[in-house]
mmCIF file of C-alpha atoms and ligand atoms in Angstrom:
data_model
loop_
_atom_site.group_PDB
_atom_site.id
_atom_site.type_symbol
_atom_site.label_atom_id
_atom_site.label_comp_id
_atom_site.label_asym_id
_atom_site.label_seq_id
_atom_site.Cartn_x
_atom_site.Cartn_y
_atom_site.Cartn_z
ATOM 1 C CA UNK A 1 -23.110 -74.263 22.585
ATOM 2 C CA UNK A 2 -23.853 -70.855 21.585
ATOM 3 C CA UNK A 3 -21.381 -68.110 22.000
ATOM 4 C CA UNK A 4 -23.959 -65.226 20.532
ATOM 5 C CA UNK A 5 -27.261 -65.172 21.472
ATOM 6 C CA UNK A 6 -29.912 -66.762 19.454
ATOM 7 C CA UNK A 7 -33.118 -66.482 18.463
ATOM 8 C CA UNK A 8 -35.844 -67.533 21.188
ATOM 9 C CA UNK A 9 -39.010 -68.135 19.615
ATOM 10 C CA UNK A 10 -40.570 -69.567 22.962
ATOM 11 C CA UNK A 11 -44.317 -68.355 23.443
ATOM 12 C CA UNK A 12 -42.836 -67.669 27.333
ATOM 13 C CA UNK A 13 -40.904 -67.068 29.003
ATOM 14 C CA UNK A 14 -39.718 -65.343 26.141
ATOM 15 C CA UNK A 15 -37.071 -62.987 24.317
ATOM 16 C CA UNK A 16 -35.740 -59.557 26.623
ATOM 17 C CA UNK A 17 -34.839 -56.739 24.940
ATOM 18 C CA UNK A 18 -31.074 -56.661 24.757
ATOM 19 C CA UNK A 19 -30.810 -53.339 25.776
ATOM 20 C CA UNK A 20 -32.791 -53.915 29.034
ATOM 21 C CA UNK A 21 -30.931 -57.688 29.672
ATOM 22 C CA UNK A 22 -27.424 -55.361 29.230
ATOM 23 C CA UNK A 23 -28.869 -51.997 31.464
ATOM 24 C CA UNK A 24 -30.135 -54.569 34.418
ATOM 25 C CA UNK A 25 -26.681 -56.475 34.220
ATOM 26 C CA UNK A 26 -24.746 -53.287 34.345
ATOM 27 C CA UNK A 27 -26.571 -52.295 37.776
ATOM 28 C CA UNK A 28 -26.964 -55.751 38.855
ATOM 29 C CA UNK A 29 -24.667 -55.279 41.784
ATOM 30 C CA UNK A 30 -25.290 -51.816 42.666
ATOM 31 C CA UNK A 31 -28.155 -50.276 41.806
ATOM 32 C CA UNK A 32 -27.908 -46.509 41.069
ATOM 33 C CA UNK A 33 -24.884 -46.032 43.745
ATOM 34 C CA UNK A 34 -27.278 -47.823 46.313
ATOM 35 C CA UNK A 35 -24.402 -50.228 47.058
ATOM 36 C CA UNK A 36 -27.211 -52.819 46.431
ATOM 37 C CA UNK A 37 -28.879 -54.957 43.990
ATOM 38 C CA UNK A 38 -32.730 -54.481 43.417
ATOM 39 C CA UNK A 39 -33.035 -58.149 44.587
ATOM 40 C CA UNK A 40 -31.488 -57.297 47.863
ATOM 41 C CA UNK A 41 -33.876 -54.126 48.464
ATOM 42 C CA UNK A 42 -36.697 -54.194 51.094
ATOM 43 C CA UNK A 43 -39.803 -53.869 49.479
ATOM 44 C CA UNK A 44 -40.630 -50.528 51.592
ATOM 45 C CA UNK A 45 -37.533 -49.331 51.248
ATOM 46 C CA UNK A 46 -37.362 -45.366 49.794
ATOM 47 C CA UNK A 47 -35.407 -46.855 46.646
ATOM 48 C CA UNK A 48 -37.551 -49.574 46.112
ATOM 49 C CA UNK A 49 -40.730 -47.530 46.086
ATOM 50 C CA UNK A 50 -39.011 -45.134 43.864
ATOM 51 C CA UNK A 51 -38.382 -47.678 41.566
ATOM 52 C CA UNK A 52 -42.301 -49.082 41.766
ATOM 53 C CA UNK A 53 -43.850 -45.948 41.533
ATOM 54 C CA UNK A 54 -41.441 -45.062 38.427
ATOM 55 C CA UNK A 55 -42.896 -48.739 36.666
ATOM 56 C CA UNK A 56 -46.519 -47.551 37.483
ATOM 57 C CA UNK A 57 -46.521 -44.361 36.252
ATOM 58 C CA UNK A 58 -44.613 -45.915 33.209
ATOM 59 C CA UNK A 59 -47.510 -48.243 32.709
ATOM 60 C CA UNK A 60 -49.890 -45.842 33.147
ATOM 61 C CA UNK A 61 -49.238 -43.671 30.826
ATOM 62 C CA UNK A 62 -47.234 -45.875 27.995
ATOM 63 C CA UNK A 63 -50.980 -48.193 28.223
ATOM 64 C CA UNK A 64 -52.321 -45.072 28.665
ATOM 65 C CA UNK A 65 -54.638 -46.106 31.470
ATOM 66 C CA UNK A 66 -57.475 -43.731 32.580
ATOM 67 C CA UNK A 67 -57.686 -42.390 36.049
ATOM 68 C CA UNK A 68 -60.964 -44.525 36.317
ATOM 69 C CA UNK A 69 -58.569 -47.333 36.841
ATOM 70 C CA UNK A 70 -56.004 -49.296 39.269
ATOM 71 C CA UNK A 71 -52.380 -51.043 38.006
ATOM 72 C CA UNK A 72 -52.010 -54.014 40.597
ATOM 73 C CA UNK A 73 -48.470 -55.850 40.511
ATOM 74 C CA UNK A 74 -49.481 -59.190 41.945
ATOM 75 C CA UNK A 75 -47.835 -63.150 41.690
ATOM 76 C CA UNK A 76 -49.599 -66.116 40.349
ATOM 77 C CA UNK A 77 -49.750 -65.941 37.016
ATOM 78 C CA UNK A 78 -52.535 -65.140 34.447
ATOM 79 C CA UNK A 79 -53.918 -68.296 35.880
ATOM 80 C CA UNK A 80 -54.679 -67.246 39.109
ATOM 81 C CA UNK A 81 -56.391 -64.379 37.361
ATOM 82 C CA UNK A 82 -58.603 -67.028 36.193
ATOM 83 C CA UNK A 83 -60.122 -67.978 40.014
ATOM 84 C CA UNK A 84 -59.599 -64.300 40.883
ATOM 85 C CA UNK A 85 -61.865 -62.758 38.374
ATOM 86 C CA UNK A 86 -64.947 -64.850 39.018
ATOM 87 C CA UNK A 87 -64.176 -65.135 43.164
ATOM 88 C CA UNK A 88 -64.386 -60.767 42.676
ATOM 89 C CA UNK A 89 -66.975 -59.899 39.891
ATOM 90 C CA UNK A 90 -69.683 -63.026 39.569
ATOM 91 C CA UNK A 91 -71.317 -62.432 42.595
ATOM 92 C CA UNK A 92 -73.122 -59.766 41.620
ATOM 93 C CA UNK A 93 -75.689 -61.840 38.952
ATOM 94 C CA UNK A 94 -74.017 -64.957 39.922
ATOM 95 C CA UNK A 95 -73.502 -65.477 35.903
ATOM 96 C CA UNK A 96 -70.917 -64.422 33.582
ATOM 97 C CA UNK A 97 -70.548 -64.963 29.679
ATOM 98 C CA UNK A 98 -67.189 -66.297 28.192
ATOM 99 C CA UNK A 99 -66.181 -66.725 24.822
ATOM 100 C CA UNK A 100 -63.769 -69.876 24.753
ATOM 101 C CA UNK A 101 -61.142 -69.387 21.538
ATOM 102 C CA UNK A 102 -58.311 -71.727 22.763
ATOM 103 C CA UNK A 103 -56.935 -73.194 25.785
ATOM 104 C CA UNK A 104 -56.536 -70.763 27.939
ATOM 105 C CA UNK A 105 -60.370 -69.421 28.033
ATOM 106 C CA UNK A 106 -61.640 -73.056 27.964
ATOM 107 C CA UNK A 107 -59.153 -72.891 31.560
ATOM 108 C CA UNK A 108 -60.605 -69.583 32.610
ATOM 109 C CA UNK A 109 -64.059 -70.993 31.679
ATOM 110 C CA UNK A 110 -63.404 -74.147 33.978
ATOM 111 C CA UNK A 111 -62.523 -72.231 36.904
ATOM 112 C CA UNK A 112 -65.628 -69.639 36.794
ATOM 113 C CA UNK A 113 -68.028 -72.999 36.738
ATOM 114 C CA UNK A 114 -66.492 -73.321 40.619
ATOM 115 C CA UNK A 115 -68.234 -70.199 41.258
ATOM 116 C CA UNK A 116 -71.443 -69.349 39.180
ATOM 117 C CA UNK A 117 -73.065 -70.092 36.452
ATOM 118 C CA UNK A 118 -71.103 -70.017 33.178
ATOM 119 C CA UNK A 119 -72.940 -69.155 29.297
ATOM 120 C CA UNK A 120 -70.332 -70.047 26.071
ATOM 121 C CA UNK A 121 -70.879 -66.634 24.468
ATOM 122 C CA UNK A 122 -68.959 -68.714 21.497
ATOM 123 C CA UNK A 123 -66.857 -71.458 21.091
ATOM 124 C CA UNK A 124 -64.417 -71.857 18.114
ATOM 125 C CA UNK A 125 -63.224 -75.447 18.997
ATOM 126 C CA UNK A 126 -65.730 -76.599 16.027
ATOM 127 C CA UNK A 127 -62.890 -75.491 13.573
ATOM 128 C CA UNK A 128 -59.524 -76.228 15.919
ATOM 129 C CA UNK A 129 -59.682 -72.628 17.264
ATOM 130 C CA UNK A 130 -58.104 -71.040 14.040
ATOM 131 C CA UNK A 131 -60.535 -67.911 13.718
ATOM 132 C CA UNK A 132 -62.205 -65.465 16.037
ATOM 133 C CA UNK A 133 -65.524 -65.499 16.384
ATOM 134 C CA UNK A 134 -66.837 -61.951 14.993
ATOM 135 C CA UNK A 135 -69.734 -59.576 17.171
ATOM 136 C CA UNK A 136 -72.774 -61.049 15.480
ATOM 137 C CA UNK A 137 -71.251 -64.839 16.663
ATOM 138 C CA UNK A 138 -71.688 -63.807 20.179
ATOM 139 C CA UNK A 139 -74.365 -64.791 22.493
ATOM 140 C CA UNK A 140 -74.184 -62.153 25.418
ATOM 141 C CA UNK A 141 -76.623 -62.393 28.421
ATOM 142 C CA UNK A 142 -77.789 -58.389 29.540
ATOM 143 C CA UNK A 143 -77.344 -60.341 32.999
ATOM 144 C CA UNK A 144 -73.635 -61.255 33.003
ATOM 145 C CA UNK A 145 -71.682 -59.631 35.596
ATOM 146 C CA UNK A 146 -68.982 -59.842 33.313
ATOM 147 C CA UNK A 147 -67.672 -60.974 29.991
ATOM 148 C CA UNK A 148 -64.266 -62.676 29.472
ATOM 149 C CA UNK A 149 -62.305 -63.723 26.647
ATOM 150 C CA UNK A 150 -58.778 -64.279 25.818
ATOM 151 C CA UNK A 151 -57.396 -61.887 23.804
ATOM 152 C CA UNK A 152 -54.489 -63.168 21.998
ATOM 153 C CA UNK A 153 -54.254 -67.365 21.702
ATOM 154 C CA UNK A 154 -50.423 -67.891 22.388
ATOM 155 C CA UNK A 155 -51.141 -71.821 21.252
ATOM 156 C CA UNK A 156 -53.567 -71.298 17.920
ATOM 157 C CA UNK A 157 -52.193 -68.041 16.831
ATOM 158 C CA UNK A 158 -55.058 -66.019 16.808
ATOM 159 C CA UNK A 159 -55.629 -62.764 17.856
ATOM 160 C CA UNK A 160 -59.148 -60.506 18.122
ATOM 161 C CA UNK A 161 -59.300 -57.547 15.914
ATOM 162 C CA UNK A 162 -61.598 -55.775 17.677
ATOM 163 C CA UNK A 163 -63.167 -54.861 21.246
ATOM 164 C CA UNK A 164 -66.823 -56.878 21.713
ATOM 165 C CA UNK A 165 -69.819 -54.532 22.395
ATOM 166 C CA UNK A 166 -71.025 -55.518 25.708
ATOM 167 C CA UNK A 167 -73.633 -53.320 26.204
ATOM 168 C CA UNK A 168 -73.471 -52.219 30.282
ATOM 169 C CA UNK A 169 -71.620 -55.588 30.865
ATOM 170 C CA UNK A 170 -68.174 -54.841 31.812
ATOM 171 C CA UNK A 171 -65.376 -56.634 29.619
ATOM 172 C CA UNK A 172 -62.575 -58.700 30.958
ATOM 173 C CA UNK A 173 -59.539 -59.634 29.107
ATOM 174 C CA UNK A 174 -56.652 -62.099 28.882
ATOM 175 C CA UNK A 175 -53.740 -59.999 27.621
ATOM 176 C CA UNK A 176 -51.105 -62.269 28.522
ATOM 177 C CA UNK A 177 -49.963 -62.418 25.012
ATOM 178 C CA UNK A 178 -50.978 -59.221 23.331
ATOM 179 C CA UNK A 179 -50.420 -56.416 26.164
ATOM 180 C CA UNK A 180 -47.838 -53.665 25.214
ATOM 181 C CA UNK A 181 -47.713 -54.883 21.300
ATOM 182 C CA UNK A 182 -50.121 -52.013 20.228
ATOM 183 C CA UNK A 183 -52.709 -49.535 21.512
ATOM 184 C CA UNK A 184 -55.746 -50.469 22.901
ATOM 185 C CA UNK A 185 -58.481 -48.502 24.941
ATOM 186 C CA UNK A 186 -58.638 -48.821 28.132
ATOM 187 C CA UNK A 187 -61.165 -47.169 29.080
ATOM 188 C CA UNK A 188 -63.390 -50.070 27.486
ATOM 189 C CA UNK A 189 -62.338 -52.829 30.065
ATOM 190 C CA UNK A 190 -63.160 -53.387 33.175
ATOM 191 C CA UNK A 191 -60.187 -56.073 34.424
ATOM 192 C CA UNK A 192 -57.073 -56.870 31.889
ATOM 193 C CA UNK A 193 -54.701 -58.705 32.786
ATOM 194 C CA UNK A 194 -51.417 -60.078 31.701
ATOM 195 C CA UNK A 195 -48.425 -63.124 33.094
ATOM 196 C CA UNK A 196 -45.761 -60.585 32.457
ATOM 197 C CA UNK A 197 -43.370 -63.579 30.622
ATOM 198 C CA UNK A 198 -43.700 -62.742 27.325
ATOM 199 C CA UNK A 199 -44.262 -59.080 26.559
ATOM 200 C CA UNK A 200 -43.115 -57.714 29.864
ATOM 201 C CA UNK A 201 -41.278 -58.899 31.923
ATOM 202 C CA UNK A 202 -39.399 -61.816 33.341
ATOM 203 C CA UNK A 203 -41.771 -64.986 34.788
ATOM 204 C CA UNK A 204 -43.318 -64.628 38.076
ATOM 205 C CA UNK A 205 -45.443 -61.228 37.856
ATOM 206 C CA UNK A 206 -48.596 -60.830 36.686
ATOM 207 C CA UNK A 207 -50.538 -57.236 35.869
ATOM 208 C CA UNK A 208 -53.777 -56.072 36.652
ATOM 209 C CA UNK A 209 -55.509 -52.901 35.138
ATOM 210 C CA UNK A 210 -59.079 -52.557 36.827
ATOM 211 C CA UNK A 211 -62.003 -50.261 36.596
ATOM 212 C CA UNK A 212 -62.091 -49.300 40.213
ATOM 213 C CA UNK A 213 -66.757 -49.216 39.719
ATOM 214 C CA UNK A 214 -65.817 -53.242 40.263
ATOM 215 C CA UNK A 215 -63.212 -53.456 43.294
ATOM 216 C CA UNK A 216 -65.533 -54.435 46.503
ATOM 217 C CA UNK A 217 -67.562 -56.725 44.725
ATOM 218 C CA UNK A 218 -65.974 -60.257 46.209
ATOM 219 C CA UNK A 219 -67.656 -63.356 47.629
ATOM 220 C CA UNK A 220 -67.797 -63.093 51.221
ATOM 221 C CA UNK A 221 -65.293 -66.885 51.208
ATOM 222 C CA UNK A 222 -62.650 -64.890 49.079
ATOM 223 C CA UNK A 223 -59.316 -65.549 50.647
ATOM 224 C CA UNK A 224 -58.148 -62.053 51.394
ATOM 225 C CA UNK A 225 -54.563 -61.936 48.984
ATOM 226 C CA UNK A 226 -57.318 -63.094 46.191
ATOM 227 C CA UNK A 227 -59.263 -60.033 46.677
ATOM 228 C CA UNK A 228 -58.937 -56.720 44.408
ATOM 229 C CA UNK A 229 -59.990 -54.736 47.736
ATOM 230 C CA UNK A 230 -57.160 -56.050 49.687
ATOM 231 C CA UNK A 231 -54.329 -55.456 46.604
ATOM 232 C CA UNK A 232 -55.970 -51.690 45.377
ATOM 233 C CA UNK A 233 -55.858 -50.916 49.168
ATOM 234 C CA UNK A 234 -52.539 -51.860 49.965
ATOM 235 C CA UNK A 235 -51.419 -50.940 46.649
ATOM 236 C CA UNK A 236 -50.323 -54.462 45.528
ATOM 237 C CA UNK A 237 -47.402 -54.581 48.629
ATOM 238 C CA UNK A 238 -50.333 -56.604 51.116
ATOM 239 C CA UNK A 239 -47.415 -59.073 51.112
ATOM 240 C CA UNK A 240 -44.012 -58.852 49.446
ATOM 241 C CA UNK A 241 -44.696 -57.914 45.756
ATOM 242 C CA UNK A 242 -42.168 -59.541 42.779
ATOM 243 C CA UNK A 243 -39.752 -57.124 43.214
ATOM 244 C CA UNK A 244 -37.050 -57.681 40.898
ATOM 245 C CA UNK A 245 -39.741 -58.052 38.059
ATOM 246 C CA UNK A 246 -40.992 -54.667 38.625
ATOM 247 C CA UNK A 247 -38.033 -53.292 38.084
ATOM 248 C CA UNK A 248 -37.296 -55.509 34.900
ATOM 249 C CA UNK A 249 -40.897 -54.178 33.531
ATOM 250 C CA UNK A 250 -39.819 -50.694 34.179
ATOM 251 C CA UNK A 251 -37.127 -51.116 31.750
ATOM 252 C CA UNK A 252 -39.396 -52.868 29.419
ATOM 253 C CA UNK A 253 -41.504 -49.675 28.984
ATOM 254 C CA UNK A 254 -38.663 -47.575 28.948
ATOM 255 C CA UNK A 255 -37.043 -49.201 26.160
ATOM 256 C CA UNK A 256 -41.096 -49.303 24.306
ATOM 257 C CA UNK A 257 -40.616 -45.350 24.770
ATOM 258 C CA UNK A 258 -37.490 -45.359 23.696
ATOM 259 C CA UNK A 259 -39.088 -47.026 20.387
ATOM 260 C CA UNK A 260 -41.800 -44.758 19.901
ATOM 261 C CA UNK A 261 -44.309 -46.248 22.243
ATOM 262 C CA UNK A 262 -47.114 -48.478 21.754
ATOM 263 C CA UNK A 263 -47.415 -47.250 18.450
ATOM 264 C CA UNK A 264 -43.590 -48.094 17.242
ATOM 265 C CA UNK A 265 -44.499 -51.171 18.856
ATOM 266 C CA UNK A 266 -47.666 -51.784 16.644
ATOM 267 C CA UNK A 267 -45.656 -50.762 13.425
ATOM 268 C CA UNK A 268 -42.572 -53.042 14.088
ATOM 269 C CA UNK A 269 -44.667 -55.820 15.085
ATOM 270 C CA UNK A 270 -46.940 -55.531 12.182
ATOM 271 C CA UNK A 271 -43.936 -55.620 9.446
ATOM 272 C CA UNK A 272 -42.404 -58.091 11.615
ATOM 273 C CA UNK A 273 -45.366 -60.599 11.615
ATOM 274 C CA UNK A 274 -45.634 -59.747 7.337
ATOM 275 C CA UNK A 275 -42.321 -61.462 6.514
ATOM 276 C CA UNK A 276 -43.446 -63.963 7.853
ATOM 277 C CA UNK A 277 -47.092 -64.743 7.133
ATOM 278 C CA UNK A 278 -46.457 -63.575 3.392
ATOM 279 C CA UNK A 279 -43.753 -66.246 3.188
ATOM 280 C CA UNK A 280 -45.896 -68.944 4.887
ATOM 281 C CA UNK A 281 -48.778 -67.612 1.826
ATOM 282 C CA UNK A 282 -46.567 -68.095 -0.914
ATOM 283 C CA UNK A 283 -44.613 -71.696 0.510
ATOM 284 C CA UNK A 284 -45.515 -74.833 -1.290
ATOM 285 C CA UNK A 285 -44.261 -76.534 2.151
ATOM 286 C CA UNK A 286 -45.130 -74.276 4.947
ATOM 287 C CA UNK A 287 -49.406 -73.718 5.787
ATOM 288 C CA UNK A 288 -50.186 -71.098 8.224
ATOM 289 C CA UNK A 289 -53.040 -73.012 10.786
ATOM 290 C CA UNK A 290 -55.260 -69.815 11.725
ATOM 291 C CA UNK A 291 -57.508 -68.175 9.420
ATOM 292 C CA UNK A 292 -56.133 -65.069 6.857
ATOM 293 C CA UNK A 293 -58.395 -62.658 9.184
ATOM 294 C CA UNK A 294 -57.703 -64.237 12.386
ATOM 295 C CA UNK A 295 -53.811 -64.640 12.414
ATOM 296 C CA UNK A 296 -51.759 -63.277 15.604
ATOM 297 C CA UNK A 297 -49.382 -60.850 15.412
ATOM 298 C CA UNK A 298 -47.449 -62.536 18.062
ATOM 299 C CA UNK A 299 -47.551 -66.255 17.759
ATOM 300 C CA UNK A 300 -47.827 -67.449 14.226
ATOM 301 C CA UNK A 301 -48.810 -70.724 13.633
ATOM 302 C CA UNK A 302 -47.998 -73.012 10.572
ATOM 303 C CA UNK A 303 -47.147 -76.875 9.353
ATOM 304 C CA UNK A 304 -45.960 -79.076 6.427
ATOM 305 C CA UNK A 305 -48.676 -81.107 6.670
ATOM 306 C CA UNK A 306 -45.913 -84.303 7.771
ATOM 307 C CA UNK A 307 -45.739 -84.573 11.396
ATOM 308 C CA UNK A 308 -42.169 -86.029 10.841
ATOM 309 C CA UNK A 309 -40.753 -83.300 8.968
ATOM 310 C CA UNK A 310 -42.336 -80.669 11.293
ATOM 311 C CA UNK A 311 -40.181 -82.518 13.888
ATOM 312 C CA UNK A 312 -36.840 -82.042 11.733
ATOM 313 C CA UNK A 313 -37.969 -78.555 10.873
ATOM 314 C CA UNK A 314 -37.734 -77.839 14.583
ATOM 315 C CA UNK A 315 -34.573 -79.660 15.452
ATOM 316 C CA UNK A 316 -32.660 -78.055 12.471
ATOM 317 C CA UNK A 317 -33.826 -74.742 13.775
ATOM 318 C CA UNK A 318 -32.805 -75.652 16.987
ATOM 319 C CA UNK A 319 -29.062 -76.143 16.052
ATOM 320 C CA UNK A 320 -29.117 -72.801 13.408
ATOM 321 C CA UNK A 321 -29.958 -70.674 16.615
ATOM 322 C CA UNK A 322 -33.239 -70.380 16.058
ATOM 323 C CA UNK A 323 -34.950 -71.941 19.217
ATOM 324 C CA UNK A 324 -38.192 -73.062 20.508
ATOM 325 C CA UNK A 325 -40.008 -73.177 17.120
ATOM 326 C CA UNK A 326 -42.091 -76.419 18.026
ATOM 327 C CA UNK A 327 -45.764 -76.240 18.253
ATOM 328 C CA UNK A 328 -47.726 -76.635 21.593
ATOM 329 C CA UNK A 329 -47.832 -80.086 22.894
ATOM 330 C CA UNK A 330 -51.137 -79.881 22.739
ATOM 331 C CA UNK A 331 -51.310 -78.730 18.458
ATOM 332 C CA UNK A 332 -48.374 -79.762 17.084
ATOM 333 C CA UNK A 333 -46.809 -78.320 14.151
ATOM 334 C CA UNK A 334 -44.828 -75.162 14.819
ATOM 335 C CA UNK A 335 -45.111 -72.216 16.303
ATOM 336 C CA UNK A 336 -43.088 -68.859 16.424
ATOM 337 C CA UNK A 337 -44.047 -66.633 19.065
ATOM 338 C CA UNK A 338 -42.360 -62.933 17.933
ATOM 339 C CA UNK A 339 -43.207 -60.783 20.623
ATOM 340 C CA UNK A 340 -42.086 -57.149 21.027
ATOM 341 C CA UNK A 341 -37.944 -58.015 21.547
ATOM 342 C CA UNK A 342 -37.574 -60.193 18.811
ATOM 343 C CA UNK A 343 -36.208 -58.273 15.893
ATOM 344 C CA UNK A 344 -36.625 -58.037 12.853
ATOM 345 C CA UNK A 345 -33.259 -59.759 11.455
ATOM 346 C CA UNK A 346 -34.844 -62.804 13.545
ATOM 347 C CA UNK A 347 -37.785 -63.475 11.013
ATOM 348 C CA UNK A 348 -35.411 -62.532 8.193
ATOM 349 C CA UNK A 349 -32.907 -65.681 9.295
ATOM 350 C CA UNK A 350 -36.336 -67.715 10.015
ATOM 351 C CA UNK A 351 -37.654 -67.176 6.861
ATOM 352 C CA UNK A 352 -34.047 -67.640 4.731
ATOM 353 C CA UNK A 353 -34.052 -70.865 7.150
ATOM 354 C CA UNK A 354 -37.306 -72.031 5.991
ATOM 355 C CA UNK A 355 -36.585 -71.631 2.134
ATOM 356 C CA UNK A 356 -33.565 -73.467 2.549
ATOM 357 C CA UNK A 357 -36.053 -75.881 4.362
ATOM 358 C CA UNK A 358 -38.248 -75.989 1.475
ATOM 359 C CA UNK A 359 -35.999 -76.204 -1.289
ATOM 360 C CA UNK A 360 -34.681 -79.473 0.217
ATOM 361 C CA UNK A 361 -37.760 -81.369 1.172
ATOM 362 C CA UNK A 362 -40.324 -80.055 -1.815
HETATM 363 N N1 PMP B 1 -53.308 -66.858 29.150
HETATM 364 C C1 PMP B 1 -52.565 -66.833 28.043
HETATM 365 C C2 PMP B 1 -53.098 -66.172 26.819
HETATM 366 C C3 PMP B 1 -51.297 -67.423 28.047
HETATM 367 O O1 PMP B 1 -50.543 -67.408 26.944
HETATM 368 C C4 PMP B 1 -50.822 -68.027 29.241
HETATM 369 C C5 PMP B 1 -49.437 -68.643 29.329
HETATM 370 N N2 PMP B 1 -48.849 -69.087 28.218
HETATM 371 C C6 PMP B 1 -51.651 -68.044 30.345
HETATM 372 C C7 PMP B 1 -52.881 -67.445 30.277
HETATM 373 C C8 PMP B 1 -51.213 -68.699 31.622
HETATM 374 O O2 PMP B 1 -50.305 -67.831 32.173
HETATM 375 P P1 PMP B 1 -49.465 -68.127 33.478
HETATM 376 O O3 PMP B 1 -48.500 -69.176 33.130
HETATM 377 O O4 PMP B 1 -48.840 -66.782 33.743
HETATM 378 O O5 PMP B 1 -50.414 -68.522 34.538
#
């Protein structure tokens, strides 16, 4: 039993900030002398559309997306995105290149093979998925209709430092774990998208930024809530969008301008993600798993080499607050995911946590 709140390390769901758990609680009940909660609101309703407009202009310009292209709040996670991008875009060459750097583009990979013909523009299983391949590692095709990779690798830890040169062959990427923890330019991609759970907001929405040059382009068999058309024309309310976490993202991104934007994001994050990974270079104990140049500024990676005392690791964490610090089922070891809410007195007490650690079991 906790009677403060800890530190959730969780890859995602993951960490709110407080501010924005305490500003939704407060109108909870009433929202802005509505006399209702969000949750209760009709989706067409004057106050609700106030309140999604608000979260996509927010977007829009704390992302700082172009005009060229669409925000679509739609359901089904990143992993729907996964059938939706090849059901939309592949159609046009009938190929698409994918570069496969961890488990969740090796997904995305398997679910473009059900609809075209899939190249591996580079695959870094060879070496556990611990480094990024770099722009003279991949093998494009000029005949692509797209290429996709996965930005940021919640389960390895790694993280692309730079934007692949795709020539006329428009980029999609997996954000999930990266979006709104630093700038990036927009302009350059032609779908990213995002499960809102980590940096975001809560579970159960999932954002879209597309160039609008590829909405149109769906099989003719596309069911109609997986086509872009359908959600750009009825500006993602075809059906009942997820209300409640539009709302919760608008107070995200008014508590990341409140912090200086996506740059006071990237500066936080970055000394954040230092106390760490300088502590993990300087442990006898603790190894960090991905590559120097490679490493994620939001889930950081490491073991002791002992599967057994990466287990009590985790379980002492546990009962010191400091939650969710096991590795992926799938990996092992441990894992701290420190996306934009976590602060900065949480890798301080992690890494005081894991010299105590280290002075007992050297
Ligand atoms: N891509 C990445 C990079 C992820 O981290 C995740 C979830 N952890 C997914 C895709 C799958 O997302 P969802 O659960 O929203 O479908």
């Amino acid at each position: 039993m906790f009677t403060e709140r800890i530190y959730n390390f969780s890859a995602g769901p993951s960490m709110l900030p407080e501010e924005v758990l305490q500003k939704a609680a407060s109108e909870l009940l009433n929202y802005g002398g509505t006399g209702t909660s969000v949750m209760e609101m009709s989706h067409r309703s004057k106050n609700f559309l106030a309140i999604f407009e608000e979260t996509k202009h927010l977007l829009k310009s704390v992302l700082n997306v172009p005009d060229s292209h669409e925000i679509l709040f739609l359901q089904g996670g990143a992993s729907m995105q996964f059938s939706m991008i090849p059901l939309n875009l592949i159609g046009k060459t009938g190929k698409a290149d994918y570069a496969i750097t961890g488990n969740f583009s090796k997904l995305a990979v398997k679910e473009g093979k059900r609809y075209g013909d899939i190249h591996i523009a580079a695959d870094t299983e060879d070496e556990n998925n611990t480094y990024i391949p770099r722009q003279g590692d991949l093998s494009l095709s000029s005949d692509a209709s797209y290429f996709h990779y996965c930005a940021n690798n919640t389960i390895y830890g790694t993280e692309w430092d730079y934007v692949p040169e795709t020539g006329d062959v428009p980029i999609v990427s997996d954000m999930s774990s990266n979006i709104l923890s630093k700038s990036i330019d927009v302009a350059k991609y032609g779908i990213i998208y995002a499960g809102a759970q980590k940096n975001m907001a809560p579970a159960g929405l999932t954002a879209v930024i597309i160039d609008k040059a590829l909405i149109g382009q769906e099989m003719a068999h596309t069911p109609t809530m997986l086509s872009y058309k359908t959600q750009v024309e009825k500006d993602s309310m075809y059906n009942t969008p997820p209300t409640y976490n539009i709302y919760m993202l608008g107070l995200v991104l008014k508590w990341i301008k409140a912090k200086g934007g996506l740059a006071g994001m990237a500066n936080y994050n970055a000394e954040k993600a230092k106390i760490l990974y300088d502590y993990l270079d300087e442990s006898a104990l603790f190894k960090g798993c991905a590559r120097p140049e490679a490493r994620s500024l939001m889930n950081v990676t490491f073991v002791t080499g002992d599967p057994e005392l990466d287990a009590s690791f985790a379980k002492e964490a546990e009962a010191r607050g400091l939650s969710n610090l096991k590795g992926h089922r799938n990996v092992g070891g441990m894992r701290a995911s420190i996306y934009n809410a976590m602060p900065m007195e949480g890798l301080q007490t992690l890494v005081a946590f894991m010299k105590e650690f280290e002075a007992k079991h050297r």
